[in-house]
Amino acid sequence: MRITEETVQNVARLARLAVGREEAARLAPQLSDIIGYAEQLQQVDLEGVEPTSHPLSRYNALRPDEVRPCLDREAALANAPDSDGEQVRVPAVLEG
Amino acid sequence: MSVHTVKEIVASLRRGEAKPSEWAARILECIRRADGRVGAFLHVDEEGALARAKSLDGQPVEGTLFGVPYALKDNICTAGLRTTAASRILENYVPPYSATVADKLASAGAVLVGKTNMDEFAMGSSTENSAFQPTRNPYDLERVPGGSSGGSAAAVAAGMVPFALGSDTGGSIRQPAAFCGVVGLKPTYGRVSRYGLIAFASSLDQIGPFTRTVEDAALVLEAISGFDPHDSTSVDEPVERFADGLDTGVRGLRVGVVTDIQEEGLHPGVKQAVEQAIAVLQGAGAEVVEVSLPHSRYAVATYYLIAPAEASSNLARYDGVRYGRRADADTLLEMYERTRSEGFGMEVKRRIIIGTYALSSGYYDAYYRRAQQMRTLIRQDFDRAFERCDVIALPTAPTPAFKLGEQLDDPLQMYLNDMYTIPANLAGIPGISVPCGLVEGLPVGVQILGRAFDEQTVLRAAHAYEQLRGFEMPVPALEGSA
Amino acid sequence: MSGVSVSEARASYETVIGLEVHVELKTRSKIFCGCSTSFGAPPNTNVCPVCLGHPGTLPVLNEGAVELALRAALALNCRINQDCKFDRKNYFYPDLPKGYQISQYDQPIGEDGYVEIEVGGERKRIGIVRVHLEEDAGKSMHAPDGSHTLVDYNRTGVPLIEIVSKPDIRSPEEARLYLEAIKSIMEYCDVSDCRMEEGSLRCDANISLRPFGQREFGQKTELKNMNSFRNVQRALEYEAERQTAVLSAGGVVEQETRRFDEATQTTVSMRSKEEAHDYRYFPEPDLVRLHISDEWLERVRGSLPELPLAKRDRYVAELGLPPYDAGVLTADRGVAEYFEAVVACGADPKTASNWVMGDVLASLKATGERIQACPVSPANLAGLMKQVEAGRISIKQARDVFKIMWDTGKDAETVIREQGMEQISDEGMLAAIVDEVIANNPKSVEDYRSGKTKALAALVGQTMKATKGKANPAVVNKLILERIGSPDSGASGGGPADA
């Protein structure tokens, strides 16, 4: 499948990356190569093969419902680029 | 000039010949002298290391790594110590907590001296994708150290630290170990806690050691292994004393050689060195058996769907809201896009876009799901192979280290560096790279893979080879190694 | 609208509603980390590196959250997926720290259940598509001037279940009844507090109209921002009318998300998203699969309490209560337990029901207390009822005694003794007082005899007053009649006041 510049820009938007026209033009053939290479998998008969999402067959890693100490607020906000001392501040969320 | 192993440093401390603070000072001096040319470190914590070492002076020598200086790849979180994953987006990030491996090494008595360079978010095979600096191969400063854990590999190779930790998602410990002529071990998935490892691809990532010897790798592995209640994917398998029993030899051990291995792109010198390594094991009494891994030829394609897909999600948290870099903007959407576009490098963006594409509606079944199905077949290949053999020996990387800048314009070619290492990540099994000679003056490695949670056998075979290979890896001719 | 009123037009369309209800589970700690879930803590104090989504952190599933989700799914009659997993739902929002929400996509913990509601005296089943476990997001506060948004992450990672109904709901009223049923079941199972005002129960609705008899669903709109059951009903009512108007004018309903505006009691369109949602669900690689063993499942099943509707049926069948009483008493688990405790002390069920539905609930409402904090214990209420039954106090006195018991926490016996309220039934003691009342009220006696039977009440009242209310009214009645005879001179026996 050829990845068009438009596809690159649409997918980038979904990932919250701003990709300009020039950058999209550079990326499109590279991504086409990579996806094209990955398309080898289309040639293999995988009918009925269970997918592996994890190398472990382990299950139920559970923890008891116990409260553990939290960070104090200063530490919680220490890395925040902007805050009012109590809450993290971000530019206005436009509706939608 | 001499380089020291973990075992030697611990022994000297036990004999009371040196104090931890003396070792720390020596190592720091060595980094000061050599790292200007290598660029292995992003941050050296002189003050912290000396203070910590001094606090150990005079204490009873307890813990397998008591007083041993070491370095961490900069994607392993350290409380109060900047941790960047070599990305602009985390340039000023100071974690409020430490990774479980850092805590475990601290309780084993080890002394952290600094954080090492890497490909941004561990995406790359040359460490050239670091947002901050390149790292050079100590054997040839014009060449890459491999990646993504190139800083840790180069630091150990140059004798700046006796051991360092890296992370391996598709070969990021083993390939730079091969390029830099050191031992690099990727443990079984679940053996070592990932808590505090900045995630690249969660179902593939695993932390492991770089050392000068297999025995040191066993010592470090023992210190960092074990179940962690903070990591649901860590496994409650008993932690063996991996360094014990290394000397039992390989008589009767069945070493698998892969008959259907992809040889396109394999350097003849590498091929020959690996064949010699297998011959050494055979000479020591191992039985060589032929095994088949028919689906490994699809491993790179499988990996380059699964890893970017997981990464696209794992890297969504870098949004400029709670930590890390934030770009100025009037609206939230603009803030997100500018922060992420300015904060991530090209390779990271490339992989986020591939991964987002592979997961997006309409493509999931064609790409991501098929990759997961292929992953099943690749695992099953190994299950079958390990019915016939105990370990599998193959090259670590198809070539010796390439030159800086050589593969930057061809991402796909760069990805093919990992063709021999990726299958182990997909299957979750352990693998080690041990230096097996020099090709055109550059180190190359043999890779030994084993059954899940059978690091003991992998280490035993690797150690036997190391003892019998008949040469010592030359120390790179850098000024100022300790 | 060509002259047809909306209400007339509405009659030709069938309303189809489906609800998505989010319920916060009552665990102590969050679903994937050990932070407290307590409500109302100062902003960003119930947070840690894990729920803030710091680099390198990993989730570990809270067993208590699984247990509560399992209870909820079983109580909603779901089939349990004993082998299930978690997935990531990817989207960007400042209150979603990791850039994805850990949820369950194609393998929810429960599927294919139902809830029964009662509409117009008929039982109706509302199907449930799925119940799944997920984590809550934080809270965003948008500055009124639109300059910025503040984010508090305390709620991030509080465990939730999402309950998705089938489009089986046919009116806004049914929607409210369904919500009340869900809330009541969740409270019975001790799964959630279901406080809509604290956000521990939240509801989104899908609504569409179709001409009666049409099989295909009409175009639906999604409604958000309804913060009370009443508002859910109102928003749906408004939206049904709006869609009716659109359709009867020959228009088409647009698929969109609309927000309920409390001030105007209308729904308003939220600007449609620039891009379609593409959540890119995939299995969460940081968690392992969840397996609910047969033993675990059976233990939870066995620990479920009797659910409201079953309890209600039992009250009618076994205790002989009217369905209305049974419905009121079982709406809240605490009230039902209180009532059952009163009956367990030997009280007559119907009389106990009158007391609980009357004075008990009224006093709770007046003081804003929960029944768990009721100052009159079930045993004390049963004790009070016994005093009435034994004739020691009148029912009117009993209500006064109840008030004092409420205020002091004392038992009925003590209050009656302290207040000197014991009823006087002794004819000898009352005869002299009755004689005096008759002597002092010749007018009333005359009136009574001339047929004004109401005058008897005046005489009884005077006697009660003279005894400070302690006289047994039935005895007083009898004594007066013995003395003044029957009305219309001569007619003897049971007069109108003979009760």
Tab-separated table of N, CA, C and O in Angstrom, chain C residues 303-355:
chain	number	residue	atom	x	y	z
C	303	SER	N	-22.378	-14.480	47.674
C	303	SER	CA	-22.351	-13.379	48.640
C	303	SER	C	-23.295	-12.250	48.242
C	303	SER	O	-23.424	-11.260	48.954
C	304	LEU	N	-23.957	-12.394	47.087
C	304	LEU	CA	-24.853	-11.312	46.660
C	304	LEU	C	-26.072	-11.264	47.578
C	304	LEU	O	-26.636	-12.292	47.919
C	305	PRO	N	-26.492	-10.089	47.954
C	305	PRO	CA	-27.686	-9.985	48.801
C	305	PRO	C	-28.943	-10.191	47.953
C	305	PRO	O	-28.877	-10.203	46.727
C	306	GLU	N	-30.083	-10.358	48.641
C	306	GLU	CA	-31.357	-10.388	47.939
C	306	GLU	C	-31.528	-9.021	47.264
C	306	GLU	O	-31.370	-7.987	47.905
C	307	LEU	N	-31.856	-9.027	45.971
C	307	LEU	CA	-31.929	-7.770	45.226
C	307	LEU	C	-33.312	-7.122	45.379
C	307	LEU	O	-34.269	-7.781	45.759
C	308	PRO	N	-33.408	-5.816	45.108
C	308	PRO	CA	-34.607	-5.061	45.459
C	308	PRO	C	-35.922	-5.681	44.955
C	308	PRO	O	-36.894	-5.746	45.712
C	309	LEU	N	-35.922	-6.109	43.689
C	309	LEU	CA	-37.190	-6.581	43.157
C	309	LEU	C	-37.606	-7.902	43.798
C	309	LEU	O	-38.788	-8.128	44.072
C	310	ALA	N	-36.638	-8.756	44.069
C	310	ALA	CA	-36.932	-10.041	44.710
C	310	ALA	C	-37.441	-9.796	46.129
C	310	ALA	O	-38.370	-10.446	46.612
C	311	LYS	N	-36.818	-8.836	46.765
C	311	LYS	CA	-37.223	-8.490	48.135
C	311	LYS	C	-38.657	-7.961	48.138
C	311	LYS	O	-39.478	-8.327	48.969
C	312	ARG	N	-38.922	-7.142	47.151
C	312	ARG	CA	-40.241	-6.540	47.043
C	312	ARG	C	-41.311	-7.631	46.867
C	312	ARG	O	-42.358	-7.614	47.520
C	313	ASP	N	-41.025	-8.576	45.986
C	313	ASP	CA	-41.974	-9.677	45.765
C	313	ASP	C	-42.186	-10.451	47.058
C	313	ASP	O	-43.287	-10.872	47.380
C	314	ARG	N	-41.094	-10.639	47.793
C	314	ARG	CA	-41.205	-11.410	49.029
C	314	ARG	C	-42.044	-10.655	50.076
C	314	ARG	O	-42.838	-11.250	50.793
C	315	TYR	N	-41.878	-9.351	50.156
C	315	TYR	CA	-42.653	-8.573	51.130
C	315	TYR	C	-44.151	-8.726	50.851
C	315	TYR	O	-44.963	-8.803	51.765
C	316	VAL	N	-44.480	-8.743	49.546
C	316	VAL	CA	-45.891	-8.872	49.178
C	316	VAL	C	-46.373	-10.289	49.492
C	316	VAL	O	-47.396	-10.490	50.140
C	317	ALA	N	-45.604	-11.267	49.041
C	317	ALA	CA	-46.041	-12.658	49.163
C	317	ALA	C	-45.992	-13.165	50.602
C	317	ALA	O	-46.913	-13.805	51.079
C	318	GLU	N	-44.900	-12.874	51.295
C	318	GLU	CA	-44.718	-13.488	52.614
C	318	GLU	C	-45.194	-12.602	53.754
C	318	GLU	O	-45.662	-13.094	54.773
C	319	LEU	N	-45.042	-11.285	53.607
C	319	LEU	CA	-45.408	-10.409	54.713
C	319	LEU	C	-46.778	-9.783	54.503
C	319	LEU	O	-47.287	-9.072	55.357
C	320	GLY	N	-47.352	-10.024	53.305
C	320	GLY	CA	-48.689	-9.517	53.041
C	320	GLY	C	-48.758	-7.997	52.899
C	320	GLY	O	-49.801	-7.390	53.133
C	321	LEU	N	-47.656	-7.367	52.548
C	321	LEU	CA	-47.679	-5.910	52.396
C	321	LEU	C	-48.301	-5.532	51.061
C	321	LEU	O	-48.156	-6.257	50.075
C	322	PRO	N	-48.937	-4.371	50.992
C	322	PRO	CA	-49.396	-3.881	49.683
C	322	PRO	C	-48.168	-3.622	48.805
C	322	PRO	O	-47.117	-3.218	49.334
C	323	PRO	N	-48.269	-3.811	47.476
C	323	PRO	CA	-47.118	-3.597	46.587
C	323	PRO	C	-46.525	-2.202	46.750
C	323	PRO	O	-45.312	-2.043	46.655
C	324	TYR	N	-47.374	-1.211	47.013
C	324	TYR	CA	-46.831	0.138	47.160
C	324	TYR	C	-45.853	0.187	48.334
C	324	TYR	O	-44.728	0.682	48.208
C	325	ASP	N	-46.287	-0.330	49.485
C	325	ASP	CA	-45.414	-0.349	50.666
C	325	ASP	C	-44.111	-1.068	50.350
C	325	ASP	O	-43.011	-0.597	50.660
C	326	ALA	N	-44.253	-2.246	49.718
C	326	ALA	CA	-43.069	-3.064	49.428
C	326	ALA	C	-42.094	-2.288	48.555
C	326	ALA	O	-40.875	-2.330	48.752
C	327	GLY	N	-42.658	-1.536	47.603
C	327	GLY	CA	-41.804	-0.749	46.706
C	327	GLY	C	-41.053	0.327	47.457
C	327	GLY	O	-39.844	0.509	47.274
C	328	VAL	N	-41.754	1.059	48.339
C	328	VAL	CA	-41.097	2.142	49.084
C	328	VAL	C	-40.011	1.573	50.001
C	328	VAL	O	-38.895	2.077	50.056
C	329	LEU	N	-40.352	0.495	50.693
C	329	LEU	CA	-39.420	-0.047	51.683
C	329	LEU	C	-38.165	-0.625	51.046
C	329	LEU	O	-37.094	-0.611	51.642
C	330	THR	N	-38.289	-1.166	49.803
C	330	THR	CA	-37.131	-1.834	49.204
C	330	THR	C	-36.307	-0.913	48.309
C	330	THR	O	-35.276	-1.322	47.791
C	331	ALA	N	-36.754	0.321	48.106
C	331	ALA	CA	-36.020	1.215	47.206
C	331	ALA	C	-34.602	1.450	47.713
C	331	ALA	O	-33.672	1.617	46.935
C	332	ASP	N	-34.455	1.449	49.036
C	332	ASP	CA	-33.137	1.674	49.626
C	332	ASP	C	-32.811	0.478	50.508
C	332	ASP	O	-33.630	0.047	51.317
C	333	ARG	N	-31.623	-0.065	50.307
C	333	ARG	CA	-31.274	-1.273	51.047
C	333	ARG	C	-31.299	-1.039	52.552
C	333	ARG	O	-31.749	-1.876	53.329
C	334	GLY	N	-30.842	0.144	52.972
C	334	GLY	CA	-30.788	0.452	54.394
C	334	GLY	C	-32.185	0.466	55.008
C	334	GLY	O	-32.403	-0.043	56.115
C	335	VAL	N	-33.134	1.047	54.274
C	335	VAL	CA	-34.507	1.118	54.767
C	335	VAL	C	-35.077	-0.291	54.885
C	335	VAL	O	-35.713	-0.645	55.897
C	336	ALA	N	-34.819	-1.105	53.849
C	336	ALA	CA	-35.335	-2.475	53.878
C	336	ALA	C	-34.754	-3.241	55.067
C	336	ALA	O	-35.465	-3.973	55.764
C	337	GLU	N	-33.455	-3.047	55.292
C	337	GLU	CA	-32.824	-3.761	56.410
C	337	GLU	C	-33.402	-3.294	57.749
C	337	GLU	O	-33.623	-4.093	58.654
C	338	TYR	N	-33.660	-2.007	57.843
C	338	TYR	CA	-34.246	-1.448	59.066
C	338	TYR	C	-35.625	-2.058	59.303
C	338	TYR	O	-35.932	-2.560	60.384
C	339	PHE	N	-36.416	-2.034	58.228
C	339	PHE	CA	-37.765	-2.576	58.323
C	339	PHE	C	-37.722	-4.048	58.756
C	339	PHE	O	-38.450	-4.487	59.640
C	340	GLU	N	-36.827	-4.807	58.116
C	340	GLU	CA	-36.755	-6.233	58.433
C	340	GLU	C	-36.320	-6.456	59.878
C	340	GLU	O	-36.770	-7.389	60.546
C	341	ALA	N	-35.477	-5.558	60.370
C	341	ALA	CA	-35.036	-5.688	61.764
C	341	ALA	C	-36.196	-5.416	62.723
C	341	ALA	O	-36.315	-6.058	63.773
C	342	VAL	N	-37.061	-4.472	62.351
C	342	VAL	CA	-38.218	-4.174	63.193
C	342	VAL	C	-39.140	-5.397	63.244
C	342	VAL	O	-39.578	-5.840	64.312
C	343	VAL	N	-39.379	-5.976	62.048
C	343	VAL	CA	-40.255	-7.148	61.983
C	343	VAL	C	-39.631	-8.324	62.740
C	343	VAL	O	-40.330	-9.080	63.421
C	344	ALA	N	-38.326	-8.421	62.652
C	344	ALA	CA	-37.625	-9.519	63.335
C	344	ALA	C	-37.796	-9.418	64.856
C	344	ALA	O	-37.670	-10.404	65.570
C	345	CYS	N	-38.102	-8.205	65.352
C	345	CYS	CA	-38.328	-8.032	66.795
C	345	CYS	C	-39.773	-8.362	67.166
C	345	CYS	O	-40.227	-8.052	68.265
C	346	GLY	N	-40.516	-8.909	66.206
C	346	GLY	CA	-41.851	-9.381	66.521
C	346	GLY	C	-42.957	-8.409	66.145
C	346	GLY	O	-44.126	-8.637	66.466
C	347	ALA	N	-42.617	-7.317	65.453
C	347	ALA	CA	-43.651	-6.341	65.112
C	347	ALA	C	-44.513	-6.851	63.961
C	347	ALA	O	-44.058	-7.624	63.129
C	348	ASP	N	-45.736	-6.364	63.920
C	348	ASP	CA	-46.625	-6.700	62.812
C	348	ASP	C	-46.114	-5.992	61.557
C	348	ASP	O	-45.872	-4.776	61.578
C	349	PRO	N	-45.948	-6.723	60.436
C	349	PRO	CA	-45.330	-6.124	59.247
C	349	PRO	C	-46.059	-4.884	58.741
C	349	PRO	O	-45.426	-3.880	58.425
C	350	LYS	N	-47.359	-4.935	58.649
C	350	LYS	CA	-48.058	-3.779	58.066
C	350	LYS	C	-47.932	-2.562	58.976
C	350	LYS	O	-47.711	-1.437	58.521
C	351	THR	N	-48.086	-2.801	60.325
C	351	THR	CA	-47.940	-1.674	61.249
C	351	THR	C	-46.506	-1.138	61.193
C	351	THR	O	-46.281	0.075	61.157
C	352	ALA	N	-45.548	-2.056	61.127
C	352	ALA	CA	-44.136	-1.635	61.033
C	352	ALA	C	-43.923	-0.828	59.762
C	352	ALA	O	-43.236	0.198	59.755
C	353	SER	N	-44.522	-1.290	58.664
C	353	SER	CA	-44.401	-0.588	57.391
C	353	SER	C	-44.961	0.833	57.528
C	353	SER	O	-44.347	1.793	57.057
C	354	ASN	N	-46.134	0.980	58.211
C	354	ASN	CA	-46.708	2.311	58.397
C	354	ASN	C	-45.746	3.223	59.153
C	354	ASN	O	-45.543	4.376	58.797
C	355	TRP	N	-45.164	2.676	60.190
C	355	TRP	CA	-44.216	3.472	60.984
C	355	TRP	C	-42.994	3.872	60.162
C	355	TRP	O	-42.589	5.024	60.162
